[in-house]
PDB file of C-alpha atoms in Angstrom:
ATOM      1  CA  ALA A   1     -71.016 -32.188   1.786  1.00 73.00           C
ATOM      2  CA  ALA A   2     -69.723 -28.625   2.171  1.00 80.00           C
ATOM      3  CA  SER A   3     -70.477 -28.512   5.880  1.00 84.00           C
ATOM      4  CA  GLN A   4     -68.713 -31.838   6.389  1.00 82.00           C
ATOM      5  CA  PHE A   5     -65.714 -30.547   4.445  1.00 77.00           C
ATOM      6  CA  ARG A   6     -65.507 -27.407   6.623  1.00 85.00           C
ATOM      7  CA  ALA A   7     -65.861 -29.420   9.829  1.00 84.00           C
ATOM      8  CA  VAL A   8     -63.027 -31.772   8.841  1.00 82.00           C
ATOM      9  CA  GLN A   9     -60.874 -28.787   7.872  1.00 79.00           C
ATOM     10  CA  LYS A  10     -61.410 -27.220  11.281  1.00 84.00           C
ATOM     11  CA  ARG A  11     -60.513 -30.436  13.077  1.00 79.00           C
ATOM     12  CA  LEU A  12     -57.346 -30.831  11.047  1.00 79.00           C
ATOM     13  CA  LEU A  13     -56.345 -27.222  11.705  1.00 77.00           C
ATOM     14  CA  VAL A  14     -56.817 -27.731  15.438  1.00 76.00           C
ATOM     15  CA  ARG A  15     -54.652 -30.833  15.329  1.00 73.00           C
ATOM     16  CA  TYR A  16     -51.894 -29.150  13.321  1.00 73.00           C
ATOM     17  CA  ARG A  17     -51.705 -26.171  15.713  1.00 76.00           C
ATOM     18  CA  HIS A  18     -50.174 -28.282  18.467  1.00 71.00           C
ATOM     19  CA  LYS A  19     -46.407 -28.700  18.621  1.00 68.00           C
ATOM     20  CA  ASN A  20     -46.794 -32.464  18.780  1.00 71.00           C
ATOM     21  CA  PRO A  21     -49.893 -33.233  16.712  1.00 66.00           C
ATOM     22  CA  SER A  22     -51.722 -36.395  17.586  1.00 68.00           C
ATOM     23  CA  ASP A  23     -52.708 -39.097  15.140  1.00 70.00           C
ATOM     24  CA  LEU A  24     -54.980 -37.838  12.369  1.00 71.00           C
ATOM     25  CA  MET A  25     -57.351 -40.790  12.773  1.00 75.00           C
ATOM     26  CA  ASP A  26     -58.092 -40.867   9.014  1.00 78.00           C
ATOM     27  CA  LEU A  27     -59.279 -37.261   8.960  1.00 79.00           C
ATOM     28  CA  ASP A  28     -57.105 -36.681   5.903  1.00 79.00           C
ATOM     29  CA  LEU A  29     -58.987 -39.432   4.047  1.00 85.00           C
ATOM     30  CA  LEU A  30     -62.302 -37.967   5.128  1.00 84.00           C
ATOM     31  CA  LEU A  31     -61.172 -34.551   3.908  1.00 82.00           C
ATOM     32  CA  HIS A  32     -60.146 -36.019   0.554  1.00 85.00           C
ATOM     33  CA  GLU A  33     -63.463 -37.886   0.150  1.00 88.00           C
ATOM     34  CA  SER A  34     -65.441 -34.773   1.076  1.00 87.00           C
ATOM     35  CA  PHE A  35     -63.462 -32.752  -1.436  1.00 87.00           C
ATOM     36  CA  MET A  36     -64.067 -35.327  -4.163  1.00 91.00           C
ATOM     37  CA  ARG A  37     -67.798 -35.370  -3.387  1.00 91.00           C
ATOM     38  CA  LEU A  38     -67.914 -31.564  -3.598  1.00 90.00           C
ATOM     39  CA  ASN A  39     -66.195 -31.674  -6.981  1.00 92.00           C
ATOM     40  CA  THR A  40     -68.647 -34.293  -8.235  1.00 93.00           C
ATOM     41  CA  LEU A  41     -71.613 -32.265  -7.046  1.00 92.00           C
ATOM     42  CA  SER A  42     -70.286 -29.079  -8.652  1.00 93.00           C
ATOM     43  CA  ASP A  43     -69.748 -30.896 -11.970  1.00 94.00           C
ATOM     44  CA  ARG A  44     -73.317 -32.197 -11.865  1.00 95.00           C
ATOM     45  CA  MET A  45     -74.569 -28.710 -11.052  1.00 93.00           C
ATOM     46  CA  GLN A  46     -72.784 -27.306 -14.100  1.00 94.00           C
ATOM     47  CA  GLY A  47     -74.429 -29.962 -16.261  1.00 94.00           C
ATOM     48  CA  TYR A  48     -77.868 -29.162 -14.840  1.00 93.00           C
ATOM     49  CA  THR A  49     -77.282 -25.450 -15.397  1.00 90.00           C
ATOM     50  CA  SER A  50     -76.414 -26.141 -19.029  1.00 92.00           C
ATOM     51  CA  GLN A  51     -79.584 -28.216 -19.441  1.00 94.00           C
ATOM     52  CA  LEU A  52     -81.630 -25.438 -17.838  1.00 90.00           C
ATOM     53  CA  ARG A  53     -80.192 -22.862 -20.246  1.00 92.00           C
ATOM     54  CA  SER A  54     -81.054 -25.104 -23.172  1.00 94.00           C
ATOM     55  CA  ALA A  55     -84.615 -25.637 -21.915  1.00 92.00           C
ATOM     56  CA  CYS A  56     -85.053 -21.877 -21.383  1.00 92.00           C
ATOM     57  CA  SER A  57     -83.838 -21.216 -24.905  1.00 94.00           C
ATOM     58  CA  ASN A  58     -86.240 -23.795 -26.342  1.00 96.00           C
ATOM     59  CA  LEU A  59     -89.148 -22.335 -24.358  1.00 94.00           C
ATOM     60  CA  SER A  60     -88.278 -18.834 -25.516  1.00 94.00           C
ATOM     61  CA  CYS A  61     -88.141 -19.913 -29.161  1.00 96.00           C
ATOM     62  CA  GLY A  62     -91.410 -21.826 -28.886  1.00 96.00           C
ATOM     63  CA  THR A  63     -93.169 -18.902 -27.246  1.00 95.00           C
ATOM     64  CA  HIS A  64     -91.885 -16.507 -29.881  1.00 96.00           C
ATOM     65  CA  LEU A  65     -93.099 -18.860 -32.623  1.00 97.00           C
ATOM     66  CA  LEU A  66     -96.498 -19.139 -30.931  1.00 96.00           C
ATOM     67  CA  LEU A  67     -96.777 -15.346 -30.799  1.00 96.00           C
ATOM     68  CA  LEU A  68     -95.932 -15.079 -34.491  1.00 96.00           C
ATOM     69  CA  LEU A  69     -98.508 -17.738 -35.375  1.00 96.00           C
ATOM     70  CA  ILE A  70    -101.168 -15.940 -33.324  1.00 95.00           C
ATOM     71  CA  ARG A  71    -100.299 -12.656 -34.977  1.00 95.00           C
ATOM     72  CA  PHE A  72    -100.556 -14.031 -38.505  1.00 95.00           C
ATOM     73  CA  LYS A  73    -103.569 -16.275 -37.854  1.00 96.00           C
ATOM     74  CA  PHE A  74    -105.688 -13.495 -36.367  1.00 94.00           C
ATOM     75  CA  GLY A  75    -104.191 -10.622 -38.373  1.00 95.00           C
ATOM     76  CA  LEU A  76    -103.101  -8.611 -35.343  1.00 93.00           C
ATOM     77  CA  ASP A  77    -101.658  -5.188 -35.931  1.00 94.00           C
ATOM     78  CA  SER A  78     -98.396  -4.203 -34.238  1.00 93.00           C
ATOM     79  CA  LYS A  79    -100.172  -2.601 -31.250  1.00 93.00           C
ATOM     80  CA  ASN A  80    -102.191  -5.727 -30.446  1.00 90.00           C
ATOM     81  CA  ALA A  81     -99.209  -7.985 -31.138  1.00 92.00           C
ATOM     82  CA  TYR A  82     -97.159  -5.927 -28.693  1.00 92.00           C
ATOM     83  CA  LEU A  83     -99.962  -6.227 -26.127  1.00 89.00           C
ATOM     84  CA  MET A  84    -100.093  -9.994 -26.618  1.00 90.00           C
ATOM     85  CA  GLU A  85     -96.322 -10.190 -26.192  1.00 92.00           C
ATOM     86  CA  ALA A  86     -96.593  -8.240 -22.947  1.00 90.00           C
ATOM     87  CA  PHE A  87     -98.881 -10.905 -21.521  1.00 90.00           C
ATOM     88  CA  LEU A  88     -97.182 -13.935 -23.080  1.00 91.00           C
ATOM     89  CA  SER A  89     -93.545 -12.935 -22.874  1.00 89.00           C
ATOM     90  CA  PRO A  90     -90.962 -14.832 -24.916  1.00 91.00           C
ATOM     91  CA  VAL A  91     -88.254 -13.655 -22.499  1.00 89.00           C
ATOM     92  CA  VAL A  92     -87.277 -16.642 -20.356  1.00 88.00           C
ATOM     93  CA  ALA A  93     -84.580 -15.985 -17.769  1.00 83.00           C
ATOM     94  CA  HIS A  94     -82.861 -19.005 -16.254  1.00 76.00           C
ATOM     95  CA  ASP A  95     -81.058 -17.156 -13.472  1.00 74.00           C
ATOM     96  CA  THR A  96     -84.036 -15.801 -11.527  1.00 68.00           C
ATOM     97  CA  ASP A  97     -84.748 -17.501  -8.237  1.00 68.00           C
ATOM     98  CA  SER A  98     -87.756 -15.470  -7.187  1.00 74.00           C
ATOM     99  CA  GLN A  99     -90.275 -16.099  -9.953  1.00 80.00           C
ATOM    100  CA  GLY A 100     -90.121 -18.272 -13.012  1.00 86.00           C
ATOM    101  CA  TRP A 101     -91.559 -17.784 -16.476  1.00 88.00           C
ATOM    102  CA  GLU A 102     -94.560 -19.982 -15.741  1.00 89.00           C
ATOM    103  CA  GLU A 103     -95.586 -18.022 -12.650  1.00 89.00           C
ATOM    104  CA  ARG A 104     -95.187 -14.664 -14.405  1.00 89.00           C
ATOM    105  CA  THR A 105     -97.121 -15.845 -17.459  1.00 91.00           C
ATOM    106  CA  LYS A 106     -99.912 -17.330 -15.351  1.00 92.00           C
ATOM    107  CA  ALA A 107    -100.302 -14.090 -13.382  1.00 91.00           C
ATOM    108  CA  ALA A 108    -100.281 -12.017 -16.587  1.00 90.00           C
ATOM    109  CA  MET A 109    -102.867 -14.250 -18.262  1.00 90.00           C
ATOM    110  CA  LEU A 110    -105.130 -14.170 -15.196  1.00 92.00           C
ATOM    111  CA  HIS A 111    -104.901 -10.374 -15.210  1.00 91.00           C
ATOM    112  CA  LEU A 112    -105.675 -10.317 -18.926  1.00 87.00           C
ATOM    113  CA  LEU A 113    -108.709 -12.559 -18.536  1.00 88.00           C
ATOM    114  CA  ARG A 114    -110.066 -10.649 -15.553  1.00 90.00           C
ATOM    115  CA  SER A 115    -109.497  -7.108 -16.754  1.00 89.00           C
ATOM    116  CA  VAL A 116    -109.500  -6.952 -20.534  1.00 75.00           C
ATOM    117  CA  LEU A 117    -111.692  -9.796 -21.645  1.00 64.00           C
TER     118      LEU A 117
END
């Protein structure tokens, strides 16, 4: 949608540069429709971002609760609880594109199972 919008803008600019511009051939309507589609897509993206933040918050709270339950169930001292938190982190960032919480947790748990246990 964005590339179409830019292409229509360029065509309209070329037409308006001439002293006697030719007929627009409905390029103005195409520009308007492209703009409306971009606005719709950006609104949907904002909604999805809000849902992602909510899901990240829920995951963080659930993980923190799980860590507390593990600590109390098995009577872990603060050192072991801190170690467990290092491998099962309750920090869930929604704005990272490189690696998500699941990938980081899986790698940490694999390392824990292979090296410590």
